[in-house]
PDB file of C-alpha atoms in Angstrom:
ATOM      1  CA  MET A 809     -10.972  23.451  -5.841  1.00 65.00           C
ATOM      2  CA  SER A 810     -13.642  21.705  -3.760  1.00 82.00           C
ATOM      3  CA  ALA A 811     -12.871  18.855  -1.373  1.00 85.00           C
ATOM      4  CA  LEU A 812     -15.066  16.510  -3.429  1.00 87.00           C
ATOM      5  CA  ILE A 813     -13.111  17.090  -6.645  1.00 90.00           C
ATOM      6  CA  LEU A 814      -9.786  16.744  -4.835  1.00 89.00           C
ATOM      7  CA  ALA A 815     -10.973  13.500  -3.235  1.00 90.00           C
ATOM      8  CA  LEU A 816     -12.020  12.092  -6.615  1.00 91.00           C
ATOM      9  CA  ILE A 817      -8.700  12.995  -8.276  1.00 89.00           C
ATOM     10  CA  ALA A 818      -6.594  11.658  -5.409  1.00 87.00           C
ATOM     11  CA  GLY A 819      -8.673   8.490  -5.219  1.00 88.00           C
ATOM     12  CA  ALA A 820      -8.215   7.801  -8.914  1.00 88.00           C
ATOM     13  CA  VAL A 821      -4.414   8.108  -8.594  1.00 83.00           C
ATOM     14  CA  VAL A 822      -4.354   5.788  -5.562  1.00 81.00           C
ATOM     15  CA  GLY A 823      -6.440   3.192  -7.390  1.00 81.00           C
ATOM     16  CA  LEU A 824      -4.236   3.352 -10.484  1.00 80.00           C
ATOM     17  CA  ALA A 825      -1.152   2.667  -8.369  1.00 75.00           C
ATOM     18  CA  LEU A 826      -2.715  -0.273  -6.539  1.00 71.00           C
ATOM     19  CA  GLY A 827      -4.146  -1.800  -9.698  1.00 72.00           C
ATOM     20  CA  ALA A 828      -1.007  -1.393 -11.777  1.00 72.00           C
ATOM     21  CA  LEU A 829       1.721  -2.062  -9.220  1.00 68.00           C
ATOM     22  CA  GLY A 830      -0.003  -4.168  -6.555  1.00 61.00           C
ATOM     23  CA  GLY A 831       0.847  -1.580  -3.916  1.00 61.00           C
ATOM     24  CA  GLY A 832       2.003   1.938  -3.242  1.00 62.00           C
ATOM     25  CA  GLY A 833      -1.419   3.562  -3.390  1.00 67.00           C
ATOM     26  CA  SER A 834      -1.655   4.136   0.345  1.00 68.00           C
ATOM     27  CA  VAL A 835       1.712   5.899   0.347  1.00 76.00           C
ATOM     28  CA  LEU A 836      -0.019   8.584  -1.711  1.00 80.00           C
ATOM     29  CA  ALA A 837      -3.407   8.323   0.006  1.00 84.00           C
ATOM     30  CA  VAL A 838      -2.218   9.478   3.420  1.00 83.00           C
ATOM     31  CA  PRO A 839      -0.314  12.585   2.195  1.00 86.00           C
ATOM     32  CA  ALA A 840      -3.290  13.502  -0.018  1.00 87.00           C
ATOM     33  CA  LEU A 841      -5.625  13.270   2.968  1.00 89.00           C
ATOM     34  CA  ILE A 842      -3.320  15.423   5.102  1.00 87.00           C
ATOM     35  CA  TYR A 843      -2.214  18.119   2.663  1.00 87.00           C
ATOM     36  CA  LEU A 844      -5.107  18.297   0.192  1.00 88.00           C
ATOM     37  CA  LEU A 845      -8.086  17.445   2.387  1.00 90.00           C
ATOM     38  CA  GLY A 846      -7.033  18.740   5.811  1.00 88.00           C
ATOM     39  CA  PHE A 847      -6.941  15.500   7.823  1.00 88.00           C
ATOM     40  CA  THR A 848      -4.682  15.169  10.854  1.00 84.00           C
ATOM     41  CA  PRO A 849      -1.958  12.498  10.490  1.00 81.00           C
ATOM     42  CA  ALA A 850      -3.787  10.178  12.914  1.00 79.00           C
ATOM     43  CA  ALA A 851      -7.126  10.572  11.115  1.00 83.00           C
ATOM     44  CA  ALA A 852      -5.408  10.222   7.740  1.00 85.00           C
ATOM     45  CA  THR A 853      -3.825   6.879   8.632  1.00 81.00           C
ATOM     46  CA  THR A 854      -7.212   5.515   9.743  1.00 83.00           C
ATOM     47  CA  ALA A 855      -8.933   6.851   6.630  1.00 87.00           C
ATOM     48  CA  GLY A 856      -6.088   5.502   4.521  1.00 84.00           C
ATOM     49  CA  LEU A 857      -6.702   2.026   5.908  1.00 83.00           C
ATOM     50  CA  ILE A 858     -10.393   2.246   4.986  1.00 87.00           C
ATOM     51  CA  ILE A 859      -9.550   3.335   1.443  1.00 86.00           C
ATOM     52  CA  VAL A 860      -6.788   0.766   0.983  1.00 81.00           C
ATOM     53  CA  THR A 861      -8.920  -2.082   2.344  1.00 85.00           C
ATOM     54  CA  ALA A 862     -11.801  -1.407  -0.026  1.00 86.00           C
ATOM     55  CA  THR A 863      -9.555  -0.796  -3.014  1.00 81.00           C
ATOM     56  CA  SER A 864      -7.295  -3.786  -2.352  1.00 82.00           C
ATOM     57  CA  LEU A 865     -10.249  -6.154  -2.049  1.00 87.00           C
ATOM     58  CA  THR A 866     -11.550  -4.895  -5.405  1.00 82.00           C
ATOM     59  CA  ALA A 867      -8.151  -5.249  -7.058  1.00 80.00           C
ATOM     60  CA  LEU A 868      -7.748  -8.691  -5.446  1.00 87.00           C
ATOM     61  CA  TYR A 869     -10.987  -9.833  -7.072  1.00 87.00           C
ATOM     62  CA  ALA A 870      -9.740  -8.650 -10.459  1.00 82.00           C
ATOM     63  CA  GLN A 871      -6.401 -10.441 -10.030  1.00 84.00           C
ATOM     64  CA  ALA A 872      -8.088 -13.623  -8.783  1.00 90.00           C
ATOM     65  CA  ARG A 873     -10.210 -13.790 -11.924  1.00 89.00           C
ATOM     66  CA  THR A 874      -7.048 -14.030 -14.001  1.00 87.00           C
ATOM     67  CA  GLY A 875      -5.431 -16.626 -11.705  1.00 91.00           C
ATOM     68  CA  ASN A 876      -2.692 -14.336 -10.360  1.00 88.00           C
ATOM     69  CA  VAL A 877      -3.342 -15.002  -6.644  1.00 91.00           C
ATOM     70  CA  ARG A 878      -1.618 -17.831  -4.775  1.00 90.00           C
ATOM     71  CA  TRP A 879      -4.078 -18.210  -1.938  1.00 91.00           C
ATOM     72  CA  LYS A 880      -2.318 -20.716   0.338  1.00 87.00           C
ATOM     73  CA  ALA A 881       1.102 -19.084   0.334  1.00 84.00           C
ATOM     74  CA  GLY A 882      -0.422 -15.594   0.504  1.00 86.00           C
ATOM     75  CA  ALA A 883      -2.608 -16.538   3.482  1.00 88.00           C
ATOM     76  CA  LEU A 884       0.378 -17.911   5.401  1.00 85.00           C
ATOM     77  CA  PHE A 885       2.396 -14.798   4.601  1.00 85.00           C
ATOM     78  CA  ALA A 886      -0.472 -12.543   5.697  1.00 86.00           C
ATOM     79  CA  ALA A 887      -1.172 -14.549   8.882  1.00 89.00           C
ATOM     80  CA  ALA A 888       2.246 -13.643  10.257  1.00 89.00           C
ATOM     81  CA  GLY A 889       1.344  -9.970  10.050  1.00 86.00           C
ATOM     82  CA  LEU A 890      -2.116 -10.000  11.647  1.00 87.00           C
ATOM     83  CA  LEU A 891      -1.103  -9.632  15.301  1.00 88.00           C
ATOM     84  CA  PRO A 892       1.644  -7.048  14.589  1.00 87.00           C
ATOM     85  CA  ALA A 893      -0.853  -5.052  12.491  1.00 83.00           C
ATOM     86  CA  ALA A 894      -3.398  -5.038  15.305  1.00 83.00           C
ATOM     87  CA  ALA A 895      -0.822  -4.126  17.971  1.00 86.00           C
ATOM     88  CA  ALA A 896       0.744  -1.345  15.907  1.00 84.00           C
ATOM     89  CA  GLY A 897      -2.684   0.016  15.028  1.00 77.00           C
ATOM     90  CA  ALA A 898      -3.515   0.362  18.721  1.00 78.00           C
ATOM     91  CA  ALA A 899      -0.167   2.084  19.398  1.00 80.00           C
ATOM     92  CA  ALA A 900      -0.407   4.552  16.505  1.00 75.00           C
ATOM     93  CA  ALA A 901      -2.993   6.748  18.241  1.00 71.00           C
ATOM     94  CA  ARG A 902      -0.533   7.424  21.086  1.00 79.00           C
ATOM     95  CA  LEU A 903       2.302   8.733  18.917  1.00 79.00           C
ATOM     96  CA  PRO A 904       2.858  12.489  18.389  1.00 83.00           C
ATOM     97  CA  GLN A 905       1.749  13.695  14.960  1.00 78.00           C
ATOM     98  CA  PRO A 906       5.209  14.965  13.873  1.00 84.00           C
ATOM     99  CA  VAL A 907       6.606  11.496  14.633  1.00 84.00           C
ATOM    100  CA  LEU A 908       3.942   9.854  12.460  1.00 80.00           C
ATOM    101  CA  THR A 909       4.623  12.322   9.650  1.00 81.00           C
ATOM    102  CA  ALA A 910       8.396  11.796   9.777  1.00 86.00           C
ATOM    103  CA  ALA A 911       8.009   8.010   9.903  1.00 84.00           C
ATOM    104  CA  PHE A 912       5.671   8.098   6.948  1.00 80.00           C
ATOM    105  CA  ALA A 913       8.136  10.240   4.978  1.00 84.00           C
ATOM    106  CA  ALA A 914      10.881   7.695   5.668  1.00 85.00           C
ATOM    107  CA  ILE A 915       8.688   4.822   4.456  1.00 80.00           C
ATOM    108  CA  ALA A 916       7.714   6.731   1.318  1.00 79.00           C
ATOM    109  CA  ALA A 917      11.393   7.355   0.558  1.00 84.00           C
ATOM    110  CA  LEU A 918      12.196   3.675   1.138  1.00 80.00           C
ATOM    111  CA  ALA A 919       9.411   2.679  -1.230  1.00 73.00           C
ATOM    112  CA  ALA A 920      10.763   5.020  -3.901  1.00 77.00           C
ATOM    113  CA  VAL A 921      14.323   3.709  -3.557  1.00 81.00           C
ATOM    114  CA  ARG A 922      13.138   0.098  -3.858  1.00 75.00           C
ATOM    115  CA  MET A 923      11.185   0.935  -6.996  1.00 70.00           C
ATOM    116  CA  LEU A 924      14.169   2.679  -8.587  1.00 77.00           C
ATOM    117  CA  ARG A 925      16.511  -0.251  -7.964  1.00 74.00           C
ATOM    118  CA  PRO A 926      16.809  -2.756 -10.805  1.00 61.00           C
ATOM    119  CA  ASN A 927      14.701  -5.869 -10.358  1.00 56.00           C
ATOM    120  CA  ARG A 928      16.761  -8.810  -9.122  1.00 51.00           C
ATOM    121  CA  THR A 929      15.586 -12.151 -10.377  1.00 46.00           C
ATOM    122  CA  ASP A 930      18.366 -14.310  -9.024  1.00 43.00           C
ATOM    123  CA  THR A 931      18.241 -13.567  -5.298  1.00 46.00           C
ATOM    124  CA  GLY A 932      15.266 -15.660  -4.238  1.00 48.00           C
ATOM    125  CA  PRO A 933      15.221 -19.296  -3.235  1.00 49.00           C
ATOM    126  CA  ALA A 934      14.226 -21.988  -5.640  1.00 47.00           C
ATOM    127  CA  THR A 935      10.487 -22.457  -6.013  1.00 46.00           C
ATOM    128  CA  GLY A 936       9.108 -24.450  -3.103  1.00 44.00           C
ATOM    129  CA  GLN A 937      12.198 -23.737  -0.920  1.00 49.00           C
ATOM    130  CA  ALA A 938      11.121 -20.501   0.761  1.00 56.00           C
ATOM    131  CA  ARG A 939      12.686 -19.920   4.162  1.00 63.00           C
ATOM    132  CA  PRO A 940       9.899 -20.159   6.789  1.00 69.00           C
ATOM    133  CA  ALA A 941      11.605 -17.895   9.344  1.00 74.00           C
ATOM    134  CA  ARG A 942      12.333 -15.199   6.794  1.00 73.00           C
ATOM    135  CA  THR A 943       8.816 -15.478   5.392  1.00 73.00           C
ATOM    136  CA  ALA A 944       7.261 -15.088   8.850  1.00 79.00           C
ATOM    137  CA  GLY A 945       9.569 -12.222   9.754  1.00 82.00           C
ATOM    138  CA  THR A 946       8.821 -10.347   6.558  1.00 79.00           C
ATOM    139  CA  GLY A 947       5.082 -10.878   6.997  1.00 84.00           C
ATOM    140  CA  ALA A 948       5.223  -9.638  10.589  1.00 87.00           C
ATOM    141  CA  GLY A 949       7.156  -6.545   9.562  1.00 83.00           C
ATOM    142  CA  LEU A 950       4.647  -5.686   6.858  1.00 81.00           C
ATOM    143  CA  GLY A 951       1.813  -6.121   9.342  1.00 83.00           C
ATOM    144  CA  ALA A 952       3.402  -3.746  11.839  1.00 86.00           C
ATOM    145  CA  LEU A 953       3.991  -1.193   9.088  1.00 80.00           C
ATOM    146  CA  THR A 954       0.343  -1.386   8.039  1.00 76.00           C
ATOM    147  CA  GLY A 955      -0.945  -0.940  11.568  1.00 79.00           C
ATOM    148  CA  LEU A 956       1.337   1.934  12.510  1.00 80.00           C
ATOM    149  CA  LEU A 957       1.228   4.105   9.400  1.00 76.00           C
ATOM    150  CA  GLY A 958      -1.998   3.094   7.678  1.00 68.00           C
ATOM    151  CA  VAL A 959      -0.222   1.790   4.580  1.00 69.00           C
ATOM    152  CA  GLY A 960      -0.878  -1.551   2.975  1.00 63.00           C
ATOM    153  CA  GLY A 961       2.798  -2.336   2.466  1.00 67.00           C
ATOM    154  CA  GLY A 962       2.370  -3.581  -1.081  1.00 68.00           C
ATOM    155  CA  PHE A 963       5.505  -1.751  -2.209  1.00 67.00           C
ATOM    156  CA  LEU A 964       7.424  -4.030   0.168  1.00 71.00           C
ATOM    157  CA  ALA A 965       5.211  -7.105  -0.198  1.00 78.00           C
ATOM    158  CA  VAL A 966       5.772  -7.457  -3.952  1.00 76.00           C
ATOM    159  CA  PRO A 967       9.601  -7.595  -3.816  1.00 72.00           C
ATOM    160  CA  ALA A 968       9.388  -9.787  -0.701  1.00 75.00           C
ATOM    161  CA  LEU A 969       7.149 -12.301  -2.460  1.00 81.00           C
ATOM    162  CA  VAL A 970       9.526 -12.343  -5.431  1.00 77.00           C
ATOM    163  CA  THR A 971      12.722 -12.797  -3.413  1.00 72.00           C
ATOM    164  CA  VAL A 972      11.485 -14.777  -0.381  1.00 74.00           C
ATOM    165  CA  LEU A 973       8.871 -17.015  -1.997  1.00 76.00           C
ATOM    166  CA  ALA A 974      10.250 -16.974  -5.569  1.00 77.00           C
ATOM    167  CA  PHE A 975       6.975 -15.757  -7.098  1.00 82.00           C
ATOM    168  CA  GLU A 976       6.937 -14.479 -10.647  1.00 82.00           C
ATOM    169  CA  MET A 977       5.993 -10.804 -10.833  1.00 76.00           C
ATOM    170  CA  GLN A 978       2.338 -11.222 -11.849  1.00 79.00           C
ATOM    171  CA  ALA A 979       1.688 -13.688  -9.009  1.00 86.00           C
ATOM    172  CA  ALA A 980       3.503 -11.395  -6.565  1.00 84.00           C
ATOM    173  CA  VAL A 981       1.343  -8.426  -7.553  1.00 81.00           C
ATOM    174  CA  GLY A 982      -1.876 -10.430  -7.220  1.00 86.00           C
ATOM    175  CA  THR A 983      -0.911 -12.150  -3.968  1.00 89.00           C
ATOM    176  CA  SER A 984       0.326  -8.906  -2.406  1.00 86.00           C
ATOM    177  CA  LEU A 985      -3.239  -7.626  -2.570  1.00 86.00           C
ATOM    178  CA  LEU A 986      -4.335 -10.522  -0.356  1.00 90.00           C
ATOM    179  CA  VAL A 987      -1.637  -9.594   2.164  1.00 87.00           C
ATOM    180  CA  ILE A 988      -2.588  -5.904   2.040  1.00 84.00           C
ATOM    181  CA  SER A 989      -6.286  -6.647   2.553  1.00 87.00           C
ATOM    182  CA  ALA A 990      -5.681  -8.940   5.543  1.00 87.00           C
ATOM    183  CA  ASN A 991      -3.263  -6.559   7.277  1.00 81.00           C
ATOM    184  CA  SER A 992      -5.496  -3.543   6.706  1.00 82.00           C
ATOM    185  CA  LEU A 993      -8.548  -5.316   8.115  1.00 85.00           C
ATOM    186  CA  ALA A 994      -6.584  -6.412  11.194  1.00 81.00           C
ATOM    187  CA  SER A 995      -5.390  -2.874  11.833  1.00 80.00           C
ATOM    188  CA  LEU A 996      -8.846  -1.381  11.313  1.00 81.00           C
ATOM    189  CA  ALA A 997     -10.245  -3.783  13.900  1.00 80.00           C
ATOM    190  CA  THR A 998      -8.171  -2.007  16.570  1.00 76.00           C
ATOM    191  CA  ARG A 999      -9.177   1.462  15.378  1.00 70.00           C
ATOM    192  CA  GLY A1000     -12.942   1.095  15.692  1.00 61.00           C
ATOM    193  CA  ALA A1001     -13.242   4.066  18.016  1.00 52.00           C
ATOM    194  CA  THR A1002     -11.188   6.361  15.809  1.00 56.00           C
ATOM    195  CA  THR A1003     -13.268   5.718  12.694  1.00 59.00           C
ATOM    196  CA  ALA A1004     -16.099   7.716  14.269  1.00 58.00           C
ATOM    197  CA  GLY A1005     -14.202  10.931  13.510  1.00 62.00           C
ATOM    198  CA  VAL A1006     -13.610  10.114   9.836  1.00 73.00           C
ATOM    199  CA  ASP A1007     -15.284  12.432   7.331  1.00 82.00           C
ATOM    200  CA  TRP A1008     -17.285   9.941   5.269  1.00 85.00           C
ATOM    201  CA  ALA A1009     -18.411  12.671   2.864  1.00 88.00           C
ATOM    202  CA  VAL A1010     -14.786  12.806   1.718  1.00 90.00           C
ATOM    203  CA  ILE A1011     -13.761   9.184   2.241  1.00 90.00           C
ATOM    204  CA  GLY A1012     -16.740   7.794   0.301  1.00 92.00           C
ATOM    205  CA  PRO A1013     -15.955   9.549  -3.022  1.00 93.00           C
ATOM    206  CA  PHE A1014     -12.212   9.004  -2.478  1.00 92.00           C
ATOM    207  CA  THR A1015     -12.753   5.262  -2.050  1.00 90.00           C
ATOM    208  CA  GLY A1016     -15.155   5.020  -4.986  1.00 92.00           C
ATOM    209  CA  ALA A1017     -12.677   6.742  -7.316  1.00 91.00           C
ATOM    210  CA  ALA A1018      -9.873   4.505  -6.028  1.00 87.00           C
ATOM    211  CA  ILE A1019     -11.896   1.358  -6.735  1.00 86.00           C
ATOM    212  CA  LEU A1020     -12.601   2.461 -10.293  1.00 87.00           C
ATOM    213  CA  GLY A1021      -8.956   3.477 -10.691  1.00 83.00           C
ATOM    214  CA  ALA A1022      -7.798   0.019  -9.609  1.00 78.00           C
ATOM    215  CA  TRP A1023      -9.564  -1.564 -12.581  1.00 77.00           C
ATOM    216  CA  ASP A1024      -8.005   0.990 -14.919  1.00 78.00           C
ATOM    217  CA  GLY A1025      -4.610   0.382 -13.314  1.00 75.00           C
ATOM    218  CA  LYS A1026      -4.768  -3.306 -14.085  1.00 70.00           C
ATOM    219  CA  ARG A1027      -5.490  -2.508 -17.744  1.00 75.00           C
ATOM    220  CA  LEU A1028      -2.710   0.108 -17.774  1.00 71.00           C
ATOM    221  CA  ALA A1029      -0.206  -2.442 -16.477  1.00 67.00           C
ATOM    222  CA  ALA A1030      -0.929  -4.628 -19.492  1.00 70.00           C
ATOM    223  CA  LYS A1031      -0.106  -1.784 -21.905  1.00 73.00           C
ATOM    224  CA  VAL A1032       2.810   0.053 -20.281  1.00 69.00           C
ATOM    225  CA  THR A1033       6.102  -1.490 -19.227  1.00 64.00           C
ATOM    226  CA  GLY A1034       6.428  -2.174 -15.521  1.00 60.00           C
ATOM    227  CA  THR A1035       9.776  -0.367 -15.402  1.00 71.00           C
ATOM    228  CA  LEU A1036       8.281   2.898 -16.673  1.00 75.00           C
ATOM    229  CA  LEU A1037       5.391   2.678 -14.218  1.00 70.00           C
ATOM    230  CA  GLN A1038       7.698   2.006 -11.287  1.00 70.00           C
ATOM    231  CA  ARG A1039      10.131   4.799 -12.114  1.00 78.00           C
ATOM    232  CA  THR A1040       7.402   7.377 -12.631  1.00 76.00           C
ATOM    233  CA  PHE A1041       5.717   6.427  -9.381  1.00 72.00           C
ATOM    234  CA  ALA A1042       9.037   6.382  -7.527  1.00 77.00           C
ATOM    235  CA  MET A1043       9.829   9.968  -8.531  1.00 82.00           C
ATOM    236  CA  VAL A1044       6.433  11.106  -7.250  1.00 77.00           C
ATOM    237  CA  LEU A1045       7.054   9.283  -3.966  1.00 76.00           C
ATOM    238  CA  LEU A1046      10.457  10.929  -3.516  1.00 84.00           C
ATOM    239  CA  ALA A1047       8.870  14.358  -3.911  1.00 84.00           C
ATOM    240  CA  VAL A1048       6.124  13.471  -1.425  1.00 80.00           C
ATOM    241  CA  ALA A1049       8.658  12.104   1.081  1.00 83.00           C
ATOM    242  CA  ALA A1050      10.814  15.239   0.894  1.00 87.00           C
ATOM    243  CA  PHE A1051       7.803  17.517   1.395  1.00 84.00           C
ATOM    244  CA  MET A1052       6.522  15.522   4.397  1.00 83.00           C
ATOM    245  CA  LEU A1053       9.949  15.374   6.053  1.00 85.00           C
ATOM    246  CA  ILE A1054      10.388  19.133   5.736  1.00 86.00           C
ATOM    247  CA  ASP A1055       6.908  19.623   7.198  1.00 80.00           C
ATOM    248  CA  ALA A1056       7.651  17.325  10.146  1.00 80.00           C
ATOM    249  CA  LEU A1057      10.897  19.117  10.977  1.00 81.00           C
ATOM    250  CA  THR A1058       9.532  22.664  10.801  1.00 75.00           C
TER     251      THR A1058
END
């Protein structure tokens, strides 16, 4: 199968995940770039950031049109992650590739476990009583994750927005896209030199398919239960994590 067709298929899956779940697409984008399209882990994390940034901004626009984005709270949450995202992005190029692969596998497994756990609606603070220190710490952690591994962190941002800021699920999904976009842009700003080696003939179609998939994902989320979507995606992530960990250790 040609690289173009593989890029289009992988991009569509990434977009569906981002549009339907408000995150998780980049956790599939990077493995697809490495194992289907032949990117090195370092190049894949940079390319993943490009794809996630473009797709998240598109999905953010769609969510904003329906009023699901809380701009002020989301901006404050994202601001805490900007410097960590930039610093981690600069450090990522210096890490050995097996270390990046193993770290990515661990994050993918964590994402899957969080998605398989039952949603907890009673653990967050009352609306308007979010804990500033915890909010800033969570935002900083998501930023560092984005910069280091080229993932948007939406699979962690959504539950964090629900439990830390007491958002309802739809607002958490929409606002997480604002956080993802800001963190990804901050990390890309430190990787300007590395983007020169990115294969745009592959990344262009991949990104285009992901953008179209994000719109379809939003429509899919309105028709299929969130629990079914999360569980299906989580099982895929577990398989990806296991494969990447085995590859990193051999």
